[in-house]
C-alpha positions as YAML, in Angstrom:
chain: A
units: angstrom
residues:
- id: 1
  name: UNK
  ca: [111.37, 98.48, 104.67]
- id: 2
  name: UNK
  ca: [111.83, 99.80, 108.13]
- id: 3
  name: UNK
  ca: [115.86, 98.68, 108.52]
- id: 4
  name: UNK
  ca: [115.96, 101.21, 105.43]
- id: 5
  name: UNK
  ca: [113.59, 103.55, 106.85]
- id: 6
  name: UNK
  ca: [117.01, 105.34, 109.12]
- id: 7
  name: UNK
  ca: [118.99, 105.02, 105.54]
- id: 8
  name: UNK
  ca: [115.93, 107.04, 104.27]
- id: 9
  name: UNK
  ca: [116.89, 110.94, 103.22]
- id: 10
  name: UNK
  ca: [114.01, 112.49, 103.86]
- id: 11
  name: UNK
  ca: [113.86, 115.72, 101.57]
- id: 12
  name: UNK
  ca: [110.03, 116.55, 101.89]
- id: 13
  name: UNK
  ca: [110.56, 119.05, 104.57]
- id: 14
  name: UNK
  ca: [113.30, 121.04, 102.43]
- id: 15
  name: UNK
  ca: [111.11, 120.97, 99.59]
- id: 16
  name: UNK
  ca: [107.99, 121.57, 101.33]
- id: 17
  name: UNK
  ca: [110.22, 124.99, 102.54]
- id: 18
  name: UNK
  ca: [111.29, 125.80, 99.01]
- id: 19
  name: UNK
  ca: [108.41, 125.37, 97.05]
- id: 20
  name: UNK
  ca: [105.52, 126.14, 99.50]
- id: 21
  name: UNK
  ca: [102.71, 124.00, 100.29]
- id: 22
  name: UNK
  ca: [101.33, 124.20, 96.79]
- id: 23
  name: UNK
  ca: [104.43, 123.87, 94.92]
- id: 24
  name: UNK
  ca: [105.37, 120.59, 96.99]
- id: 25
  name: UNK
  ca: [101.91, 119.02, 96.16]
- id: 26
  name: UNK
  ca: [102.87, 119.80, 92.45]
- id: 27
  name: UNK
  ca: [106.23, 117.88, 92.58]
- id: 28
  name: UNK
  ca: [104.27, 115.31, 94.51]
- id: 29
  name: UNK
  ca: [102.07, 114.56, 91.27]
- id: 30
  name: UNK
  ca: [104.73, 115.38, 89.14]
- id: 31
  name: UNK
  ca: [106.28, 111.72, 90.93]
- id: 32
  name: UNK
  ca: [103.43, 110.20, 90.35]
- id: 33
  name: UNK
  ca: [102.96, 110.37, 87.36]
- id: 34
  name: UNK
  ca: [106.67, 108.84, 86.79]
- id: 35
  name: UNK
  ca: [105.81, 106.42, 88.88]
- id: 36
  name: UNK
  ca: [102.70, 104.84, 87.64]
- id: 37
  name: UNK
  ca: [101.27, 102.67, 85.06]
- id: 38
  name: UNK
  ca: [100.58, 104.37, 81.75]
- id: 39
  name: UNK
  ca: [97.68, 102.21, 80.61]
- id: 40
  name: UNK
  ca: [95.84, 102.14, 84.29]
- id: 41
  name: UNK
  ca: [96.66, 105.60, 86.10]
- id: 42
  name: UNK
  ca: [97.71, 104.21, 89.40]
- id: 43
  name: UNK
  ca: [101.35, 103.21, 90.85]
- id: 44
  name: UNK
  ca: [101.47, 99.17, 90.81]
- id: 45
  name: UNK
  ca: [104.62, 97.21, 92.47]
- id: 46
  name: UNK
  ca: [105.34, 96.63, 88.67]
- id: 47
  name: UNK
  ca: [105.78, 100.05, 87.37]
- id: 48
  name: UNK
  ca: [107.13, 100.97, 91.13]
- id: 49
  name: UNK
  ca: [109.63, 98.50, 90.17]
- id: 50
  name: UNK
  ca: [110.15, 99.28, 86.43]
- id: 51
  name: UNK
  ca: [110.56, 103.61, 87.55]
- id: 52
  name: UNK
  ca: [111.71, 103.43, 90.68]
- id: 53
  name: UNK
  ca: [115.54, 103.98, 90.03]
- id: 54
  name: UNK
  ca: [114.12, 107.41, 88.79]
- id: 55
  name: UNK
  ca: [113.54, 108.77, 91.97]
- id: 56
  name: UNK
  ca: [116.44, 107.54, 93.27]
- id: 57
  name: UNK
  ca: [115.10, 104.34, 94.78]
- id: 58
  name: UNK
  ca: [117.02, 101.47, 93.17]
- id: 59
  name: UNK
  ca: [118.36, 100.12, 95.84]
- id: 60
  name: UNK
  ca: [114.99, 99.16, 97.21]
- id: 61
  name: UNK
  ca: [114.29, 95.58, 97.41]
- id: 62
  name: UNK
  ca: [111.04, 94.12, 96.22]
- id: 63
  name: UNK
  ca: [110.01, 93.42, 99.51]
- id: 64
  name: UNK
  ca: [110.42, 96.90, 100.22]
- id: 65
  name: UNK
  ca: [108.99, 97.96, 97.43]
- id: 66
  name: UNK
  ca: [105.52, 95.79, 97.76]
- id: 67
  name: UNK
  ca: [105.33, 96.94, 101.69]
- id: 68
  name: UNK
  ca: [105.15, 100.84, 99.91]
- id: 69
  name: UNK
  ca: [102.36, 99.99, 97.66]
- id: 70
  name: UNK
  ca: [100.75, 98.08, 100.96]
- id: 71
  name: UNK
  ca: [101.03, 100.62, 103.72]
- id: 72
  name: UNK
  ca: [99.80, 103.26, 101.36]
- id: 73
  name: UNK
  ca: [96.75, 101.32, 99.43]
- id: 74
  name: UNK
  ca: [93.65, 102.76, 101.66]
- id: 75
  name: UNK
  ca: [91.01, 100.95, 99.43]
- id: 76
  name: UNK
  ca: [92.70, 98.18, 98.95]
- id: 77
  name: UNK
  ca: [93.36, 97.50, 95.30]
- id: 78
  name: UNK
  ca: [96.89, 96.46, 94.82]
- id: 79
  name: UNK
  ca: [97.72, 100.22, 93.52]
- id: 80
  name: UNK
  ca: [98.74, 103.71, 94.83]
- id: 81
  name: UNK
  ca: [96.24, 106.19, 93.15]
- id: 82
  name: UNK
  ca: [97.07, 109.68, 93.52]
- id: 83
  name: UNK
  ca: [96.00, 110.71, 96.76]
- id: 84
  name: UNK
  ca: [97.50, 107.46, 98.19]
- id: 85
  name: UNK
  ca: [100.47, 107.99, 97.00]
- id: 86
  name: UNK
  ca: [100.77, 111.91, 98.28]
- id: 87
  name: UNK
  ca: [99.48, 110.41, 101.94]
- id: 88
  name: UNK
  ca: [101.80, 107.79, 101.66]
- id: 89
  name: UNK
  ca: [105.21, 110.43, 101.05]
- id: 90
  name: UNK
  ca: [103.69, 112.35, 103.78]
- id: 91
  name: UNK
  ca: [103.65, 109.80, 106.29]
- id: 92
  name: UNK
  ca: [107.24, 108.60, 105.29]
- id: 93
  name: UNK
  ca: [108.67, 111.92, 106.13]
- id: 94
  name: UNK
  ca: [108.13, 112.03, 110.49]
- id: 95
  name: UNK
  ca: [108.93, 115.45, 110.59]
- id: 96
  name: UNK
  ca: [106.98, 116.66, 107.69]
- id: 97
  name: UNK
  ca: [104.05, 114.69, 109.82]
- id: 98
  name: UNK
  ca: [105.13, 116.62, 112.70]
- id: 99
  name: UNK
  ca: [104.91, 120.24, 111.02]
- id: 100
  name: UNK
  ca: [101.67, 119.32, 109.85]
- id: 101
  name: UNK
  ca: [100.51, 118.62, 112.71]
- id: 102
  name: UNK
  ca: [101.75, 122.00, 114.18]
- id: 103
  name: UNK
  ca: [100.16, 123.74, 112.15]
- id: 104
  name: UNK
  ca: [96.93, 121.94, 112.36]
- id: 105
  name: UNK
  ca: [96.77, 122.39, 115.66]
- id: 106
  name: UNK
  ca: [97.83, 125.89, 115.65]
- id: 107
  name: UNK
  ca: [94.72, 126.53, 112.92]
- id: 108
  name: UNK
  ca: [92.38, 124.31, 115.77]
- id: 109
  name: UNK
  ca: [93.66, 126.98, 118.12]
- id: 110
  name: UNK
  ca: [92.89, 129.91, 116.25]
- id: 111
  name: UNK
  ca: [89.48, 128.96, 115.59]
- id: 112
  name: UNK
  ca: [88.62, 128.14, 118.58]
- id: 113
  name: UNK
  ca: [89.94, 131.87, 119.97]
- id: 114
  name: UNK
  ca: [87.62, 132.98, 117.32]
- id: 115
  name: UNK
  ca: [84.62, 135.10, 118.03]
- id: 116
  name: UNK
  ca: [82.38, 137.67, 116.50]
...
């Protein structure tokens, strides 16, 4: 996956600036649920495979496509729940990662300057 990780257009910051916070975390879920397996709730490398082209992703390999359910599997299943799967988007898209971050900090910063 990472020789197509440059190849990679990374929309989430666009969207993240169109929709808002709230409305990104929608379309998040909204992928999800295109993505996953009907009968168990969670992404799988099969229905990744099976709804992939979708999203736009057909040209993934299956190699590719099992290191996505991998990297973003915290608990270690074999599937992407829904959480995983919004972590997982986030941490594909540096600069996304990289607001977030700012703006995490920033919040830290505030807080800290706050007294009463």
């Amino acid at each position: 996956m990472d020789s197509r990780k440059s190849n990679f257009n990374d929309l989430l910051p666009f969207m993240a600036e169109r929709l808002g916070g709230v409305g990104l975390i929608d379309e998040l879920c909204k992928g999800f649920e295109l993505l996953m397996d009907r009968n168990k709730g969670v992404i799988t490398f099969e229905s990744l495979k099976k709804n992939s082209a979708l999203l736009g992703l057909q040209d993934l390999s299956e190699d590719d496509l099992r290191c996505m359910v991998k990297e973003g599997d915290f608990d270690g299943d074999g599937a992407l729940n829904q959480m995983e799967f919004c972590v997982l988007m986030f941490r594909l898209s540096p600069e996304l990662m990289e607001e977030s971050q700012f703006l995490l900090d920033e919040a830290l910063h505030q807080d800290s300057d706050f007294t009463l």
